CSV table of C-alpha atoms in Angstrom, one decimal:
chain,number,residue,atom,x,y,z
A,1,MET,CA,93.5,129.9,100.6
A,2,ALA,CA,93.0,126.7,98.6
A,3,GLU,CA,92.5,123.5,100.6
A,4,ASP,CA,95.6,121.9,99.1
A,5,ARG,CA,97.8,124.7,100.4
A,6,VAL,CA,96.2,124.8,103.9
A,7,ALA,CA,96.3,121.0,104.4
A,8,TRP,CA,99.8,120.7,103.0
A,9,ASP,CA,101.2,123.5,105.1
A,10,GLU,CA,99.6,122.3,108.3
A,11,LEU,CA,100.8,118.7,107.9
A,12,LEU,CA,104.2,119.9,106.8
A,13,ALA,CA,104.7,122.3,109.8
A,14,VAL,CA,104.3,119.6,112.4
A,15,GLY,CA,106.4,117.0,110.7
A,16,PHE,CA,103.5,114.7,109.6
A,17,LEU,CA,104.7,114.7,106.0
A,18,HIS,CA,108.3,113.9,107.1
A,19,ALA,CA,107.0,111.1,109.2
A,20,VAL,CA,105.0,109.4,106.4
A,21,ARG,CA,108.0,109.8,104.1
A,22,GLU,CA,110.2,108.1,106.7
A,23,ALA,CA,107.7,105.3,107.3
A,24,HIS,CA,107.4,104.7,103.5
A,25,ARG,CA,111.1,104.4,103.1
A,26,ASP,CA,111.5,102.1,106.1
A,27,ALA,CA,108.6,99.9,105.0
A,28,THR,CA,109.8,99.6,101.4
A,29,VAL,CA,113.4,98.8,102.2
A,30,ALA,CA,112.3,96.2,104.8
A,31,LEU,CA,109.9,94.6,102.4
A,32,PHE,CA,112.3,94.3,99.5
A,33,ASN,CA,115.0,92.9,101.8
A,34,ALA,CA,112.6,90.3,103.1
A,35,LEU,CA,111.1,89.1,99.8
A,36,SER,CA,112.8,87.6,96.8
A,37,ARG,CA,111.5,86.4,93.4
A,38,THR,CA,113.4,83.2,93.8
A,39,ALA,CA,111.4,82.5,96.9
A,40,GLY,CA,108.2,83.0,95.0
A,41,PHE,CA,107.8,86.7,95.3
A,42,LYS,CA,104.9,87.9,93.1
A,43,GLU,CA,103.5,91.4,92.5
A,44,ARG,CA,100.5,90.5,94.5
A,45,THR,CA,102.8,89.5,97.4
A,46,TYR,CA,104.4,92.8,97.2
A,47,GLY,CA,101.1,94.6,97.1
A,48,VAL,CA,99.7,93.1,100.2
A,49,GLY,CA,103.1,93.3,102.0
A,50,ALA,CA,103.6,96.9,101.0
A,51,PHE,CA,100.3,97.9,102.5
A,52,GLU,CA,100.8,96.0,105.7
A,53,THR,CA,104.4,97.0,106.3
A,54,LEU,CA,103.6,100.7,105.6
A,55,ALA,CA,100.7,100.6,108.1
A,56,SER,CA,103.0,99.1,110.7
A,57,ALA,CA,105.7,101.6,110.0
A,58,LEU,CA,103.2,104.5,110.3
A,59,ASP,CA,102.0,103.1,113.7
A,60,SER,CA,105.7,103.1,114.7
A,61,VAL,CA,106.6,106.5,113.5
A,62,PHE,CA,103.5,108.1,115.0
A,63,GLY,CA,103.9,106.3,118.2
A,64,ARG,CA,107.0,108.2,119.4
A,65,GLY,CA,108.1,111.7,119.9
A,66,GLU,CA,106.1,114.9,120.2
A,67,LEU,CA,104.1,114.2,117.0
A,68,GLY,CA,102.9,111.0,118.6
A,69,LYS,CA,100.9,113.1,121.1
A,70,TYR,CA,98.8,114.7,118.4
A,71,VAL,CA,98.4,111.9,115.7
A,72,VAL,CA,95.8,109.3,116.5
A,73,ARG,CA,94.9,106.1,114.8
A,74,ASP,CA,91.5,106.7,113.1
A,75,ASP,CA,90.4,103.9,110.9
A,76,LEU,CA,87.5,104.3,108.5
A,77,ASN,CA,85.3,101.2,108.2
A,78,GLY,CA,88.3,99.0,108.8
A,79,SER,CA,90.6,100.9,106.5
A,80,PRO,CA,93.7,102.0,108.4
A,81,GLY,CA,93.8,105.7,109.0
A,82,TRP,CA,95.8,108.3,111.0
A,83,ARG,CA,94.4,111.7,111.9
A,84,TYR,CA,96.1,114.9,112.8
A,85,GLY,CA,93.6,117.7,113.6
A,86,ARG,CA,90.8,117.6,111.0
A,87,TYR,CA,92.8,115.6,108.5
A,88,ARG,CA,92.5,111.8,108.3
A,89,VAL,CA,94.9,110.0,106.0
A,90,LEU,CA,94.1,106.5,104.5
A,91,LEU,CA,96.4,104.3,102.4
A,92,LYS,CA,96.1,103.4,98.8
A,93,ARG,CA,98.7,101.5,96.8
A,94,HIS,CA,98.9,102.4,93.1
A,95,GLU,CA,100.7,101.0,90.1
A,96,PHE,CA,104.1,102.6,89.9
A,97,GLY,CA,104.1,105.7,87.7
A,98,HIS,CA,100.3,105.8,87.4
A,99,VAL,CA,99.1,107.6,90.5
A,100,ARG,CA,97.0,109.9,88.3
A,101,ALA,CA,95.3,107.0,86.7
A,102,ILE,CA,93.7,105.5,89.8
A,103,ARG,CA,90.0,104.7,89.2
A,104,TRP,CA,88.2,105.3,92.4
A,105,ASP,CA,85.0,103.8,91.0
A,106,ARG,CA,86.9,100.5,91.0
A,107,ALA,CA,88.3,100.8,94.5
A,108,SER,CA,86.9,99.5,97.7
A,109,PRO,CA,83.5,100.9,98.9
A,110,THR,CA,85.3,103.0,101.5
A,111,LYS,CA,87.6,104.6,99.0
A,112,GLN,CA,84.7,105.2,96.7
A,113,ALA,CA,82.9,107.0,99.5
A,114,VAL,CA,86.1,109.0,100.3
A,115,ALA,CA,86.3,110.0,96.6
A,116,ARG,CA,82.8,111.3,96.8
A,117,GLN,CA,83.4,113.7,99.7
A,118,GLY,CA,82.1,117.2,99.1
A,119,TYR,CA,84.7,119.5,97.7
A,120,VAL,CA,83.8,123.2,97.8
A,121,GLU,CA,86.0,124.1,94.8
A,122,ASP,CA,84.6,121.4,92.7
A,123,PRO,CA,81.3,120.1,94.2
A,124,GLN,CA,80.1,116.7,93.0
A,125,LEU,CA,76.7,115.3,93.2
A,126,ALA,CA,76.3,113.1,96.2
A,127,LEU,CA,74.6,110.2,94.6
A,128,PRO,CA,73.5,107.4,96.9
A,129,LEU,CA,75.7,104.4,96.6
A,130,GLY,CA,74.1,102.2,99.2
A,131,LEU,CA,77.4,102.1,101.1
A,132,ASP,CA,77.5,101.6,104.8
A,133,VAL,CA,80.2,104.1,105.4
A,134,HIS,CA,80.5,106.0,108.6
A,135,ASP,CA,82.6,109.1,108.4
A,136,THR,CA,83.3,111.7,111.0
A,137,PRO,CA,81.7,115.1,110.7
A,138,GLY,CA,84.3,117.9,110.2
A,139,VAL,CA,87.0,115.4,109.2
A,140,VAL,CA,88.6,115.7,105.7
A,141,THR,CA,89.8,112.3,104.6
A,142,LEU,CA,92.9,112.4,102.3
A,143,VAL,CA,94.7,109.5,100.7
A,144,LEU,CA,98.3,108.6,100.9
A,145,ALA,CA,99.1,106.9,97.6
A,146,HIS,CA,102.2,104.8,97.7
A,147,SER,CA,104.2,102.6,95.3
A,148,ALA,CA,107.7,101.4,94.7
A,149,SER,CA,109.8,99.6,92.1
A,150,GLU,CA,112.3,96.9,92.9
A,151,GLU,CA,115.0,97.3,90.2
A,152,PRO,CA,116.0,100.0,90.2
A,153,LEU,CA,114.7,100.8,93.7
A,154,GLU,CA,112.4,103.8,93.3
A,155,MET,CA,109.6,105.0,95.6
A,156,GLU,CA,106.5,107.1,95.0
A,157,LEU,CA,104.5,108.7,97.7
A,158,PHE,CA,101.7,111.2,97.2
A,159,LEU,CA,99.1,112.9,99.4
A,160,GLY,CA,95.9,114.2,97.9
A,161,ARG,CA,92.2,114.6,97.8
A,162,PRO,CA,90.7,111.9,95.6
A,163,ARG,CA,88.0,112.8,93.1
A,164,TRP,CA,85.2,110.5,92.0
A,165,ASN,CA,86.1,109.7,88.4
A,166,ALA,CA,83.6,107.3,87.1
A,167,ASP,CA,83.4,109.7,84.2
A,168,GLY,CA,87.0,108.9,83.3
A,169,GLY,CA,88.2,112.3,84.3
A,170,THR,CA,91.0,113.3,86.7
A,171,ALA,CA,91.5,111.1,89.8
A,172,TRP,CA,92.4,114.0,92.2
A,173,HIS,CA,91.0,117.3,93.2
A,174,TRP,CA,94.6,117.9,94.2
A,175,VAL,CA,97.7,115.7,94.8
A,176,LYS,CA,101.2,116.5,95.8
A,177,GLN,CA,104.3,114.3,95.9
A,178,VAL,CA,105.9,113.7,99.3
A,179,ASP,CA,109.6,113.6,98.4
A,180,ASP,CA,112.9,115.1,99.3
A,181,THR,CA,111.8,118.6,98.6
A,182,LEU,CA,110.0,118.9,101.9
A,183,GLY,CA,112.9,120.7,103.5
A,184,PRO,CA,114.2,120.4,107.1
A,185,ASP,CA,112.4,118.0,109.4
A,186,PRO,CA,110.4,120.0,111.9
A,187,ARG,CA,110.5,117.0,114.3
A,188,ARG,CA,114.1,118.0,114.9
A,189,LYS,CA,114.8,121.0,117.0
A,190,LEU,CA,117.7,122.7,118.6
A,191,VAL,CA,118.0,122.1,122.3
A,192,GLU,CA,120.0,124.3,124.5
A,193,ARG,CA,122.7,122.4,126.4
A,194,THR,CA,123.2,123.0,130.0
A,195,LEU,CA,126.8,124.1,130.5
A,196,PRO,CA,128.6,124.7,133.8
A,197,LEU,CA,128.9,128.3,134.8
A,198,TRP,CA,132.5,127.7,135.9
A,199,ASP,CA,135.0,125.0,136.4
A,200,ASP,CA,137.5,125.1,139.3
A,201,ARG,CA,139.8,122.5,138.0
A,202,ASP,CA,143.2,123.8,137.2
A,203,ASP,CA,143.7,121.7,134.1
A,204,GLN,CA,140.4,123.0,132.6
A,205,GLU,CA,141.6,125.6,130.1
A,206,ASP,CA,138.7,126.0,127.7
A,207,VAL,CA,135.0,126.2,128.0
A,208,PRO,CA,133.4,123.9,125.4
A,209,MET,CA,132.7,126.0,122.3
A,210,ARG,CA,129.7,124.1,120.9
A,211,LEU,CA,126.8,125.8,122.6
A,212,ARG,CA,123.9,124.3,120.7
A,213,GLY,CA,123.3,120.9,119.3
A,214,GLU,CA,120.7,119.2,117.1
A,215,THR,CA,118.7,116.6,118.9
A,216,LYS,CA,116.3,114.2,117.2
A,217,THR,CA,113.1,114.0,119.2
A,218,ALA,CA,111.3,111.5,117.1
C-alpha cells in the first residue's frame, strides 16, 4: 500500500487528524479575535502568531485524553514537532491558496532536510547540504501546512510528505487536505452507562430508556 494511504489511515484511526484540525481552528479563531489591523496587525504579525498559537494549541490538544498517551513532543533541530508511532509532524505556514507552490529550497535548513528524505516511490539523490540536521532513524517526518484568511474567514490545513523541488517541480510526494470530510471523531466513543438493576421506590415507574450515551474523552 502506498505511504500516503498508510500514514493517513493510521493517523485518522487514532484521532490524530481530528486533533490537528481542532487545534488549527482554535488557534486561528483565537488569533483573529486577538489581532486587529487598526491596532497595527500586519501579515507578518499574523504569520508569526499563527505558528506560535497553533503550536500551543497542538500541545494542548495532545496533552489530554487517550490520544495524549501516545503522542509525544518530538522537535527536530528546534522546529516544533509531534510524533505518533513512526510519524513526526512539523509545522509550515504557507500563503493561503498556494500550498502546492511551496519552495522547500527556500525554506529553513530543517525543512530543506525534511524535503530531502528518501522516498521509496520517488527516490531523490541525497546531495550533501552541509546541514547539521539530526533526524531519528525509522521516523518519517511529515509536514502540517497551515494557513487562513481573515475576511472571509477561511482555513487551510494539509498533511503531506514534502518533495525537494529546487528543480521547480511539485512540492509534495503526496499531500491531503485535513478538512470536514474526515468523518466521525474516533476520540469520541460510546460509554456504557451503569444503570440500577431495580428500584424499590413506589413512585419509580419507568426505567430510563437511554442506555448509551456519547462521551467526549478528549
